[in-house]
mmCIF file of C-alpha atoms in Angstrom:
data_model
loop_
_atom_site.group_PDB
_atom_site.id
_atom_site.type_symbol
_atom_site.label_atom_id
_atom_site.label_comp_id
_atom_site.label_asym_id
_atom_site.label_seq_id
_atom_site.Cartn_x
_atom_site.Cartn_y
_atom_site.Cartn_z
ATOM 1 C CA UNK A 1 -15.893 -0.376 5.302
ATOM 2 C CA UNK A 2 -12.592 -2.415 3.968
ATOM 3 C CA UNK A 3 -13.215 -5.986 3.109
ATOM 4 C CA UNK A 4 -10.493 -7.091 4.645
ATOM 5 C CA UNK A 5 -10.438 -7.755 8.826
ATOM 6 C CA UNK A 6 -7.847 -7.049 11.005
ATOM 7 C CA UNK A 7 -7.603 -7.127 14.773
ATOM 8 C CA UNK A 8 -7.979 -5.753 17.396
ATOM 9 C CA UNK A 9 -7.165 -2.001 15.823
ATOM 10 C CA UNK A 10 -5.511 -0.127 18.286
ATOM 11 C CA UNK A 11 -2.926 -2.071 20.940
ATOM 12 C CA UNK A 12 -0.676 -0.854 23.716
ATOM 13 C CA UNK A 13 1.598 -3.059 24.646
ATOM 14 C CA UNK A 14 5.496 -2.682 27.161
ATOM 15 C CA UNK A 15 8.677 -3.337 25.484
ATOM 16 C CA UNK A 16 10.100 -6.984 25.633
ATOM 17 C CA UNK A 17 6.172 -8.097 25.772
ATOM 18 C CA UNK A 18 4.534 -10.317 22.997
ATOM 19 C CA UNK A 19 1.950 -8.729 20.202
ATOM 20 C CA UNK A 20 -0.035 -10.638 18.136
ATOM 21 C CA UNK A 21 -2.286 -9.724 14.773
ATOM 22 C CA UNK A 22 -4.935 -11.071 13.074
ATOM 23 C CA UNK A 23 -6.083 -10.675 9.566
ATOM 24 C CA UNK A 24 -8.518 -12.237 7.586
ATOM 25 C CA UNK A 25 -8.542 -11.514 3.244
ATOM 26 C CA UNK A 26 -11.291 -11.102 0.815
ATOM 27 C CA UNK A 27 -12.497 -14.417 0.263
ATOM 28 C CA UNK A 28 -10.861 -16.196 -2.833
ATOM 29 C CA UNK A 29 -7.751 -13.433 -2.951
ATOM 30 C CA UNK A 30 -4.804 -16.171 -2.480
ATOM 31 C CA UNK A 31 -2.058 -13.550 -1.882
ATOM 32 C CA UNK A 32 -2.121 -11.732 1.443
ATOM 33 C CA UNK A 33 0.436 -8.988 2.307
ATOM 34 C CA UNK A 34 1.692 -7.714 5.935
ATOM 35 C CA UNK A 35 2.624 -4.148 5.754
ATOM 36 C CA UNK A 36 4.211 -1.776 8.511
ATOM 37 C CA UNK A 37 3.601 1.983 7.874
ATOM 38 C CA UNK A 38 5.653 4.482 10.094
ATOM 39 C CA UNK A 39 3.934 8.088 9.907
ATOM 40 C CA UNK A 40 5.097 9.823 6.954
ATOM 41 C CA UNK A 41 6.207 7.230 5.223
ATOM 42 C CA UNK A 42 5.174 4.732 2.323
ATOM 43 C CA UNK A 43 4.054 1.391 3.575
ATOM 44 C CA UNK A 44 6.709 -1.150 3.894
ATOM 45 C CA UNK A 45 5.951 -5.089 2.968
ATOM 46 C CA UNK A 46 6.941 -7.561 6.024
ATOM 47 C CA UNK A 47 6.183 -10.450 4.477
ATOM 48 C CA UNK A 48 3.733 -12.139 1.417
ATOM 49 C CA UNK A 49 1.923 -14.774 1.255
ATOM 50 C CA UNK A 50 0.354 -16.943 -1.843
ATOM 51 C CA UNK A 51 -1.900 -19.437 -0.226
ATOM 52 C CA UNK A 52 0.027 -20.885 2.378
ATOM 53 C CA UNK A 53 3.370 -20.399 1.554
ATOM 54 C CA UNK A 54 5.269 -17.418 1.871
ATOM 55 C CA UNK A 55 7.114 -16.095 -1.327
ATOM 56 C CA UNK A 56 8.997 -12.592 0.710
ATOM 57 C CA UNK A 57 9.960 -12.311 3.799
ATOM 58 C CA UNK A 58 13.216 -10.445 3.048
ATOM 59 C CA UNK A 59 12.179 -7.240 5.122
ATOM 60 C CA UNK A 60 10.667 -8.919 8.180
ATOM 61 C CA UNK A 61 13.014 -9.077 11.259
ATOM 62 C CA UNK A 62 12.832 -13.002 11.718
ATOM 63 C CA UNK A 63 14.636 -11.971 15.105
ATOM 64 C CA UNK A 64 11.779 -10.910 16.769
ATOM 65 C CA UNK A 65 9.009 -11.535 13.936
ATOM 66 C CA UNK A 66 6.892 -14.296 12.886
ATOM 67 C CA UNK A 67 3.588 -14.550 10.519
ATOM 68 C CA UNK A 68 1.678 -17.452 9.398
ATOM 69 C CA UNK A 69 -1.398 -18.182 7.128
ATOM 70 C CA UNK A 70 -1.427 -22.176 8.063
ATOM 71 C CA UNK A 71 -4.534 -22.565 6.036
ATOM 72 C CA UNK A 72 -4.065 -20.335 3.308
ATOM 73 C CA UNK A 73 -6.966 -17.668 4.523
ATOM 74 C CA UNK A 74 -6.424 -15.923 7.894
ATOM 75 C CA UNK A 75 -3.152 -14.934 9.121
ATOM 76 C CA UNK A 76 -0.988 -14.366 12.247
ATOM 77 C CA UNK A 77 1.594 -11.623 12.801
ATOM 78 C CA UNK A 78 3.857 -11.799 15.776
ATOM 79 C CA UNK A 79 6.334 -9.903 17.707
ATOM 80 C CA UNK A 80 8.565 -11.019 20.187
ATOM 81 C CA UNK A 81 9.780 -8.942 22.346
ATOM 82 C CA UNK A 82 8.290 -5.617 21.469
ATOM 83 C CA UNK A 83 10.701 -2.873 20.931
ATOM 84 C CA UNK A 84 9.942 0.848 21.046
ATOM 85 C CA UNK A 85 11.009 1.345 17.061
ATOM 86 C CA UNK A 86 8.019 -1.498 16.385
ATOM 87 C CA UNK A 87 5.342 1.812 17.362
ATOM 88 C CA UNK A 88 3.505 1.818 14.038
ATOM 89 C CA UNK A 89 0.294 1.392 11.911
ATOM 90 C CA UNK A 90 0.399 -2.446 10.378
ATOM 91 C CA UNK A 91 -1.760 -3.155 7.612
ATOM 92 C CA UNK A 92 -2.754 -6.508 6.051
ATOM 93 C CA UNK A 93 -3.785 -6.371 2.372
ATOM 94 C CA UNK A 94 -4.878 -8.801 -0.218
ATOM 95 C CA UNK A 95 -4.634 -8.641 -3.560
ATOM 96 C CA UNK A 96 -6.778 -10.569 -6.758
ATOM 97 C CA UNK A 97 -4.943 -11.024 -9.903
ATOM 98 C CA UNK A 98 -5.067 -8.756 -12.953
ATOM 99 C CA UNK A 99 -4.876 -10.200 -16.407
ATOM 100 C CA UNK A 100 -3.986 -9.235 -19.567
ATOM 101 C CA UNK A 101 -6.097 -9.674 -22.813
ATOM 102 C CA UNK A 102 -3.605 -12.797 -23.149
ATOM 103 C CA UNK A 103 -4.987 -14.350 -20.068
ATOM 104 C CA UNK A 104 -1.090 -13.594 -18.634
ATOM 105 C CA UNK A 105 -0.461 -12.018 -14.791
ATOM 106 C CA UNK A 106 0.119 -8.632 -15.549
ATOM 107 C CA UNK A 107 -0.596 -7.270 -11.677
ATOM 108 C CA UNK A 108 -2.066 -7.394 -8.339
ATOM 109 C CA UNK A 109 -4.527 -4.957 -6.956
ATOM 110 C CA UNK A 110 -4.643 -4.873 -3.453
ATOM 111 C CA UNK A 111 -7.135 -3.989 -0.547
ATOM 112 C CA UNK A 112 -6.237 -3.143 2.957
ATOM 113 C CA UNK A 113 -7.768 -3.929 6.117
ATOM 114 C CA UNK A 114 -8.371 -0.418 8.320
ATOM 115 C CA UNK A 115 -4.977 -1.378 9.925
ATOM 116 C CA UNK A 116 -3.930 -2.242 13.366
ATOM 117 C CA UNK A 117 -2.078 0.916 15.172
ATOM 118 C CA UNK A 118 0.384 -0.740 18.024
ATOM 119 C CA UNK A 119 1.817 1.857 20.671
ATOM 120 C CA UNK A 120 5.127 0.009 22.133
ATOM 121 C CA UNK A 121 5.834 2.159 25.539
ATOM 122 C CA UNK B 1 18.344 5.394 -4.698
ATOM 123 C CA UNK B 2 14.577 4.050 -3.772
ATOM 124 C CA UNK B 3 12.714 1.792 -6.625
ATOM 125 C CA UNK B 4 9.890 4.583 -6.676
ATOM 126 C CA UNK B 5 10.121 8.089 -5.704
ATOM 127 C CA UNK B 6 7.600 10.825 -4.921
ATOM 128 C CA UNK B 7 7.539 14.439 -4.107
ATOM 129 C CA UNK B 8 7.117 14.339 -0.513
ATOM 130 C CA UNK B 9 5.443 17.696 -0.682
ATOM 131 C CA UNK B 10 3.195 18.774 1.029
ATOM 132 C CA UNK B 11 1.351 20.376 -2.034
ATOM 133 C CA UNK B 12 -1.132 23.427 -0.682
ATOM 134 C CA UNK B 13 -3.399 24.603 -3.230
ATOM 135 C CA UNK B 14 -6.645 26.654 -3.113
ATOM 136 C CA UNK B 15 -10.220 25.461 -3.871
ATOM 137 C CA UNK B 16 -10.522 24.879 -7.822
ATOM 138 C CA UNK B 17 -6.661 24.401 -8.928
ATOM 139 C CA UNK B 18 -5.302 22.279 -10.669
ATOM 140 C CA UNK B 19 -2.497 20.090 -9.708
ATOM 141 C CA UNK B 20 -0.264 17.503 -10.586
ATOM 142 C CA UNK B 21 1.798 14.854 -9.088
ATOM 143 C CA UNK B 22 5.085 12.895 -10.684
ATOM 144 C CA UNK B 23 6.191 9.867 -9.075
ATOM 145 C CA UNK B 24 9.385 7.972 -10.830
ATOM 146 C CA UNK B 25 10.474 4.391 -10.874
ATOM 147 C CA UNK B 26 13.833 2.717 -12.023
ATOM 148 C CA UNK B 27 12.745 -0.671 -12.874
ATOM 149 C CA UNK B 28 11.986 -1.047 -16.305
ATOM 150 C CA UNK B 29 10.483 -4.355 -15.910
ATOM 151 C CA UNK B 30 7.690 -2.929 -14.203
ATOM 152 C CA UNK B 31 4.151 -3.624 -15.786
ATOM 153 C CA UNK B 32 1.381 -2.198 -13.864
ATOM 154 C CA UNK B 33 0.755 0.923 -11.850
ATOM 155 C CA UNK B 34 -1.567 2.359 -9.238
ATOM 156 C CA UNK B 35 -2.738 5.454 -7.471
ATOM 157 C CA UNK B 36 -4.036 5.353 -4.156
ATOM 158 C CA UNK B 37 -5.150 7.944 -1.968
ATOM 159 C CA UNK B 38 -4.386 7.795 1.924
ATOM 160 C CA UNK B 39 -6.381 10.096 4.435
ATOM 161 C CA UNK B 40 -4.616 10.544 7.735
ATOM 162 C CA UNK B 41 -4.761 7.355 9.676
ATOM 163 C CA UNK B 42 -6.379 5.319 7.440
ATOM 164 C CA UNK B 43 -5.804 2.736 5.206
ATOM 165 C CA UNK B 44 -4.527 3.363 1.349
ATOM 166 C CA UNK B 45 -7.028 2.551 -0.568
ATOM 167 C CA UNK B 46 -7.203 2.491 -4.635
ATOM 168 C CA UNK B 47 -7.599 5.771 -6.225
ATOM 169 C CA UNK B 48 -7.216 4.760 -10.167
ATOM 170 C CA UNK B 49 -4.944 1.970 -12.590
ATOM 171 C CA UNK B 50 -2.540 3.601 -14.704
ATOM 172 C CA UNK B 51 -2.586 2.321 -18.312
ATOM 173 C CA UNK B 52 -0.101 2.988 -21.312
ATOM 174 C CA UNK B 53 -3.281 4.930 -22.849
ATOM 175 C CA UNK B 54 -3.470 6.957 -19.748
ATOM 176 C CA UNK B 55 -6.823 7.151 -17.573
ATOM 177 C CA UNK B 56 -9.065 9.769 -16.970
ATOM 178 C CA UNK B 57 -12.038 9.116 -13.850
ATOM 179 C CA UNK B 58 -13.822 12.064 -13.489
ATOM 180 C CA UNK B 59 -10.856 15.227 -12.147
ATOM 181 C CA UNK B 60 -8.261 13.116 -11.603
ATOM 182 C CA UNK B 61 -6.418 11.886 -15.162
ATOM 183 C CA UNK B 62 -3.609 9.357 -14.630
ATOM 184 C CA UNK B 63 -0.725 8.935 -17.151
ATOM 185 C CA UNK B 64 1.869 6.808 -17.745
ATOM 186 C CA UNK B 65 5.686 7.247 -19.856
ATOM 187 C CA UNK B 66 7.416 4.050 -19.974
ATOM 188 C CA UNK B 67 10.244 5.877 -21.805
ATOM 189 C CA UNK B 68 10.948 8.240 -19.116
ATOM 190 C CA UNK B 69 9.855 5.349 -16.454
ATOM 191 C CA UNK B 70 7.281 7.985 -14.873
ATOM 192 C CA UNK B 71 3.490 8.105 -13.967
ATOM 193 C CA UNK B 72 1.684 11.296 -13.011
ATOM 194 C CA UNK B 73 -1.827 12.260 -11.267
ATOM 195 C CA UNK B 74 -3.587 15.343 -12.575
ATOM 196 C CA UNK B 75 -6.234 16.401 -10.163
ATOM 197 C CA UNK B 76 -8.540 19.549 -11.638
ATOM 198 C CA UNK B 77 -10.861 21.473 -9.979
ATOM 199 C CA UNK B 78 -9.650 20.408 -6.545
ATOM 200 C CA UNK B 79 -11.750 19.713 -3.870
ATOM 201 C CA UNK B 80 -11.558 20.440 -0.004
ATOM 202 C CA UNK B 81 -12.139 16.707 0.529
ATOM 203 C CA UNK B 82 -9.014 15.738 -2.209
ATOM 204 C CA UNK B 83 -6.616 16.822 1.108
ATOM 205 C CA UNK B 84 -4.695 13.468 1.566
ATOM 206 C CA UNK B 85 -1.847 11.768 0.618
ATOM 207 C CA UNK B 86 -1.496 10.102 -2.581
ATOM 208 C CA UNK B 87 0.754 6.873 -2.632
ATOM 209 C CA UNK B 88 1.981 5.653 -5.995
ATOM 210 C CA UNK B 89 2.545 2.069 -6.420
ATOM 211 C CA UNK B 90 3.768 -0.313 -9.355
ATOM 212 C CA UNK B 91 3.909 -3.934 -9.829
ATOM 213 C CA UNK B 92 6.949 -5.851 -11.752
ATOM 214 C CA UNK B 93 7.706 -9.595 -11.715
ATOM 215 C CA UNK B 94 4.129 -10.840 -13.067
ATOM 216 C CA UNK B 95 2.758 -8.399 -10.047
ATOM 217 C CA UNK B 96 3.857 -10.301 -7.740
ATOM 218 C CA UNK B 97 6.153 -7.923 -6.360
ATOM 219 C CA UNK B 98 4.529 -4.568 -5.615
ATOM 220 C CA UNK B 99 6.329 -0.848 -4.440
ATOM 221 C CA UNK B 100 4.709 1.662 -2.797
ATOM 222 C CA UNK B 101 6.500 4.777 -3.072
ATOM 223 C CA UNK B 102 6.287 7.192 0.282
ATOM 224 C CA UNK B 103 3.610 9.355 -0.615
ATOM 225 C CA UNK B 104 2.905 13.042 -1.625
ATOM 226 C CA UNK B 105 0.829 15.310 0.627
ATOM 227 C CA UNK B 106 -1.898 17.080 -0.525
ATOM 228 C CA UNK B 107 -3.352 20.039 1.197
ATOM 229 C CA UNK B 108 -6.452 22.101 -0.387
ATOM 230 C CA UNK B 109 -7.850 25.634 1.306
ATOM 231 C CA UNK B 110 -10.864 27.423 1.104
#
């Protein structure tokens, strides 16, 4: 069973309505990811978090989406309004640090949560 | 072009083949790289680390070429329960930014 929580798992929801996620990390793991996956595809990073603060949100459509992670562990993923193209599997993943034998960053591995599927009709 | 590319596949191969997957990236300032495996509706999760030395973890043998900016997975002796699709991922700016490429499909038949 993944370490990481999200909820609920599976959401149906009308077009123009509001959505809301919920993810909580690995405890410790400062960085915490939102990803959309489509079927078929590779998953696609909304937005990234390190604590609090959030270091990419170039892909996320501020238009109509909005995370947060207000105390640096659990976070909130919104949408507002719902469109159809929104139907898709969105994962939240966090990541601990990797080090080299320097004691330098040298990369993130990262854990997903068991995803939250969300059905806009 | 996309910053890491896969064979979409799908890849079907019979009970106890051996296979192989490529997956290329174009940033050269790219420093650490990852397998996972994905099963149909369900979460990626971490199959193996790449390292320069390469990686072996029982069947499945990892390499990496920084030259030719590639990584590979070697699966032997493949099992009914490798079907899934294997996601390659790599890591650049102090791994803080991380790419998951789109995925190559593995079937395997009895």
């Amino acid at each position: 069973e993944a370490e990481v929580a999200q909820s609920p798992r599976y959401k149906i929801t009308e077009k123009s309505q509001a959505v809301a996620f919920w993810c909580d990390p690995i405890s410790g793991h400062a960085t915490l990811y939102w990803y959309r996956q489509i079927l078929g595809q590779g998953p696609e990073l909304l937005v990234q978090f390190q604590d609090e603060s959030v270091v990419d949100d170039s892909q996320l459509p501020k238009d109509r989406f909005s995370a947060e992670r207000l105390k640096g562990v659990d976070s909130t993923l919104k949408i507002q309004p719902a469109e159809l193209g929104d139907s898709a599997m969105y994962l939240c993943a966090s990541s601990s640090i990797i080090r080299d034998r320097n004691w330098r960053t040298s990369g993130n591995t990262i854990y997903f949560g068991e995803g939250s599927w969300l059905t806009v009709v | 072009r996309k910053e890491v590319e896969q064979d979409p596949g799908p890849f079907n191969v019979p009970e106890g083949a051996t296979v192989a997957f490529n997956c290329t990236y174009s940033n050269s300032a790219s420093q650490s790289f990852f397998w996972y495996r994905q099963d149909c509706r369900k979460e990626p999760k971490l199959l193996m680390s790449v390292y320069s030395s390469g990686n072996e973890d029982g069947r499945f043998t990892a390499q990496l070429n920084r030259a030719s900016q590639y990584i590979s997975l070697l699966i032997r002796d493949s099992k009914l329960s490798d079907s899934a699709t294997y996601l390659c991922v790599v890591n650049r700016s102090g791994g803080f930014k991380t790419i998951f490429g789109a995925g190559t499909r593995l079937f395997v038949k009895a």
